Amino acid sequence: MPPSRGAAVLILDALDRLLILKRSPKSIWMPEKWGIPGGRIENGETAPTTASRETLEETTLKVKELVRVEETDKV
């Protein structure tokens, strides 16, 4: 099985403060841990589509501008 691909989003405000989220204690993945919005790329999605969808699902924020920072195959 090939490794899954994902997308994550760094959201900065006008003062360059980074948005981080604390996951729910009921979260399946990394409960009660801090992180940034993101998730797995679903079939037929692009990385920007995934980034926008995950941000909306996790924060209710609609992403207006996306800028690719880096892409890597290394973990």
Backbone as JSON Lines, residues from 0, in Angstrom:
{"i":0,"aa":"M","n":[0.84,-1.18,0.0],"ca":[0.0,0.0,0.0],"c":[0.89,1.24,0.0]}
{"i":1,"aa":"P","n":[0.64,2.18,-0.94],"ca":[1.46,3.39,-0.97],"c":[1.15,4.28,0.24]}
{"i":2,"aa":"P","n":[2.11,5.09,0.66],"ca":[1.86,5.98,1.79],"c":[0.78,6.99,1.43]}
{"i":3,"aa":"S","n":[0.0,7.4,2.43],"ca":[-1.04,8.4,2.17],"c":[-0.4,9.77,2.07]}
{"i":4,"aa":"R","n":[-1.05,10.63,1.32],"ca":[-0.58,12.01,1.17],"c":[-1.51,12.93,1.94]}
{"i":5,"aa":"G","n":[-0.97,14.03,2.38],"ca":[-1.77,14.97,3.14],"c":[-1.43,16.4,2.83]}
{"i":6,"aa":"A","n":[-2.2,17.29,3.41],"ca":[-1.97,18.73,3.27],"c":[-2.2,19.37,4.63]}
{"i":7,"aa":"A","n":[-1.41,20.36,4.92],"ca":[-1.55,21.1,6.17],"c":[-1.49,22.59,5.86]}
{"i":8,"aa":"V","n":[-2.04,23.39,6.75],"ca":[-2.17,24.82,6.5],"c":[-1.58,25.61,7.66]}
{"i":9,"aa":"L","n":[-0.74,26.56,7.33],"ca":[-0.25,27.53,8.31],"c":[-1.06,28.8,8.1]}
{"i":10,"aa":"I","n":[-1.78,29.22,9.12],"ca":[-2.62,30.41,9.02],"c":[-2.03,31.49,9.92]}
{"i":11,"aa":"L","n":[-1.66,32.59,9.27],"ca":[-1.07,33.73,9.99],"c":[-2.04,34.9,9.94]}
{"i":12,"aa":"D","n":[-2.11,35.65,11.04],"ca":[-2.94,36.84,11.03],"c":[-2.08,38.06,10.66]}
{"i":13,"aa":"A","n":[-2.66,39.24,10.72],"ca":[-1.95,40.46,10.33],"c":[-0.72,40.75,11.2]}
{"i":14,"aa":"L","n":[-0.67,40.15,12.38],"ca":[0.48,40.33,13.28],"c":[1.44,39.16,13.21]}
{"i":15,"aa":"D","n":[1.27,38.3,12.18],"ca":[2.1,37.1,11.98],"c":[2.0,36.09,13.11]}
{"i":16,"aa":"R","n":[0.84,36.06,13.78],"ca":[0.6,35.04,14.79],"c":[0.05,33.8,14.1]}
{"i":17,"aa":"L","n":[0.54,32.64,14.5],"ca":[0.16,31.36,13.9],"c":[-1.04,30.77,14.64]}
{"i":18,"aa":"L","n":[-2.04,30.32,13.87],"ca":[-3.19,29.64,14.45],"c":[-2.83,28.19,14.73]}
{"i":19,"aa":"I","n":[-3.01,27.76,15.98],"ca":[-2.84,26.35,16.32],"c":[-4.11,25.88,17.02]}
{"i":20,"aa":"L","n":[-4.39,24.61,16.88],"ca":[-5.61,24.03,17.41],"c":[-5.28,22.96,18.43]}
{"i":21,"aa":"K","n":[-6.1,22.83,19.44],"ca":[-5.96,21.72,20.38],"c":[-7.02,20.69,20.04]}
{"i":22,"aa":"R","n":[-6.58,19.48,19.74],"ca":[-7.51,18.43,19.35],"c":[-8.36,17.99,20.54]}
{"i":23,"aa":"S","n":[-9.54,17.54,20.22],"ca":[-10.48,17.05,21.23],"c":[-9.94,15.81,21.92]}
{"i":24,"aa":"P","n":[-10.31,15.59,23.19],"ca":[-9.94,14.35,23.86],"c":[-10.53,13.12,23.15]}
{"i":25,"aa":"K","n":[-11.59,13.33,22.38],"ca":[-12.23,12.23,21.65],"c":[-11.66,12.04,20.24]}
{"i":26,"aa":"S","n":[-10.7,12.85,19.86],"ca":[-10.1,12.75,18.54],"c":[-9.44,11.39,18.35]}
{"i":27,"aa":"I","n":[-9.65,10.81,17.18],"ca":[-9.03,9.51,16.87],"c":[-7.52,9.66,16.74]}
{"i":28,"aa":"W","n":[-7.1,10.75,16.11],"ca":[-5.68,10.96,15.86],"c":[-5.13,12.02,16.82]}
{"i":29,"aa":"M","n":[-4.17,11.66,17.62],"ca":[-3.47,12.54,18.54],"c":[-4.39,13.36,19.44]}
{"i":30,"aa":"P","n":[-5.24,12.69,20.22],"ca":[-6.16,13.42,21.11],"c":[-5.41,14.34,22.08]}
{"i":31,"aa":"E","n":[-6.0,15.5,22.31],"ca":[-5.48,16.51,23.24],"c":[-4.1,17.05,22.88]}
{"i":32,"aa":"K","n":[-3.7,16.89,21.62],"ca":[-2.42,17.45,21.16],"c":[-2.68,18.71,20.35]}
{"i":33,"aa":"W","n":[-1.67,19.58,20.29],"ca":[-1.76,20.81,19.52],"c":[-1.28,20.57,18.1]}
{"i":34,"aa":"G","n":[-1.87,21.28,17.15],"ca":[-1.44,21.14,15.76],"c":[-2.05,22.21,14.88]}
{"i":35,"aa":"I","n":[-1.8,22.06,13.59],"ca":[-2.33,22.98,12.59],"c":[-3.4,22.26,11.78]}
{"i":36,"aa":"P","n":[-4.29,22.99,11.11],"ca":[-5.31,22.34,10.3],"c":[-4.67,21.52,9.18]}
{"i":37,"aa":"G","n":[-5.26,20.38,8.91],"ca":[-4.77,19.55,7.81],"c":[-5.33,18.16,7.87]}
{"i":38,"aa":"G","n":[-5.04,17.38,6.84],"ca":[-5.52,16.01,6.8],"c":[-5.12,15.32,5.51]}
{"i":39,"aa":"R","n":[-5.66,14.13,5.32],"ca":[-5.33,13.31,4.15],"c":[-6.0,13.84,2.89]}
{"i":40,"aa":"I","n":[-5.26,13.71,1.8],"ca":[-5.81,14.05,0.49],"c":[-6.69,12.89,0.04]}
{"i":41,"aa":"E","n":[-7.96,13.19,-0.24],"ca":[-8.9,12.16,-0.69],"c":[-8.8,11.98,-2.19]}
{"i":42,"aa":"N","n":[-9.26,10.84,-2.69],"ca":[-9.24,10.56,-4.12],"c":[-9.89,11.7,-4.9]}
{"i":43,"aa":"G","n":[-9.19,12.15,-5.92],"ca":[-9.72,13.22,-6.77],"c":[-9.44,14.62,-6.28]}
{"i":44,"aa":"E","n":[-8.88,14.76,-5.09],"ca":[-8.57,16.09,-4.54],"c":[-7.14,16.5,-4.87]}
{"i":45,"aa":"T","n":[-6.94,17.8,-4.9],"ca":[-5.59,18.35,-4.98],"c":[-5.18,18.77,-3.58]}
{"i":46,"aa":"A","n":[-3.9,19.05,-3.39],"ca":[-3.44,19.51,-2.07],"c":[-4.13,20.82,-1.66]}
{"i":47,"aa":"P","n":[-4.28,21.81,-2.58],"ca":[-4.98,23.03,-2.17],"c":[-6.45,22.8,-1.8]}
{"i":48,"aa":"T","n":[-7.11,21.9,-2.52],"ca":[-8.5,21.58,-2.2],"c":[-8.6,20.96,-0.82]}
{"i":49,"aa":"T","n":[-7.68,20.04,-0.54],"ca":[-7.65,19.4,0.78],"c":[-7.38,20.43,1.87]}
{"i":50,"aa":"A","n":[-6.41,21.3,1.63],"ca":[-6.07,22.33,2.62],"c":[-7.28,23.21,2.93]}
{"i":51,"aa":"S","n":[-8.0,23.63,1.9],"ca":[-9.2,24.45,2.11],"c":[-10.29,23.69,2.85]}
{"i":52,"aa":"R","n":[-10.55,22.45,2.43],"ca":[-11.6,21.64,3.05],"c":[-11.3,21.38,4.52]}
{"i":53,"aa":"E","n":[-10.07,20.95,4.81],"ca":[-9.7,20.63,6.19],"c":[-9.74,21.87,7.08]}
{"i":54,"aa":"T","n":[-9.31,23.0,6.55],"ca":[-9.36,24.24,7.34],"c":[-10.81,24.6,7.68]}
{"i":55,"aa":"L","n":[-11.69,24.49,6.7],"ca":[-13.1,24.78,6.95],"c":[-13.69,23.81,7.97]}
{"i":56,"aa":"E","n":[-13.4,22.51,7.82],"ca":[-13.93,21.5,8.74],"c":[-13.43,21.7,10.17]}
{"i":57,"aa":"E","n":[-12.18,22.05,10.3],"ca":[-11.57,22.11,11.64],"c":[-11.7,23.47,12.32]}
{"i":58,"aa":"T","n":[-11.92,24.53,11.54],"ca":[-11.93,25.87,12.14],"c":[-13.14,26.72,11.78]}
{"i":59,"aa":"T","n":[-13.89,26.35,10.78],"ca":[-14.97,27.11,10.15],"c":[-14.46,28.33,9.38]}
{"i":60,"aa":"L","n":[-13.14,28.44,9.19],"ca":[-12.56,29.54,8.41],"c":[-12.51,29.16,6.93]}
{"i":61,"aa":"K","n":[-12.87,30.11,6.07],"ca":[-12.75,29.9,4.63],"c":[-11.43,30.48,4.17]}
{"i":62,"aa":"V","n":[-10.58,29.65,3.6],"ca":[-9.27,30.08,3.14],"c":[-9.44,30.87,1.85]}
{"i":63,"aa":"K","n":[-8.86,32.07,1.8],"ca":[-8.98,32.92,0.63],"c":[-7.75,32.83,-0.28]}
{"i":64,"aa":"E","n":[-6.59,32.75,0.31],"ca":[-5.36,32.69,-0.48],"c":[-4.47,31.58,0.07]}
{"i":65,"aa":"L","n":[-4.03,30.72,-0.83],"ca":[-3.1,29.65,-0.44],"c":[-1.79,29.87,-1.17]}
{"i":66,"aa":"V","n":[-0.7,29.72,-0.45],"ca":[0.63,29.82,-1.02],"c":[1.38,28.55,-0.64]}
{"i":67,"aa":"R","n":[1.84,27.79,-1.62],"ca":[2.58,26.56,-1.33],"c":[3.91,26.92,-0.7]}
{"i":68,"aa":"V","n":[4.19,26.31,0.44],"ca":[5.44,26.59,1.15],"c":[6.49,25.55,0.8]}
{"i":69,"aa":"E","n":[6.13,24.26,0.91],"ca":[7.1,23.21,0.64],"c":[6.36,21.9,0.43]}
{"i":70,"aa":"E","n":[6.94,21.07,-0.4],"ca":[6.4,19.73,-0.61],"c":[7.55,18.76,-0.47]}
{"i":71,"aa":"T","n":[7.3,17.65,0.24],"ca":[8.36,16.66,0.43],"c":[7.78,15.27,0.5]}
{"i":72,"aa":"D","n":[8.56,14.29,0.07],"ca":[8.14,12.89,0.19],"c":[8.75,12.25,1.42]}
{"i":73,"aa":"K","n":[9.59,12.97,2.13],"ca":[10.27,12.44,3.31],"c":[9.45,12.66,4.56]}
{"i":74,"aa":"V","n":[9.54,11.73,5.46],"ca":[8.8,11.85,6.74],"c":[9.77,12.23,7.81]}
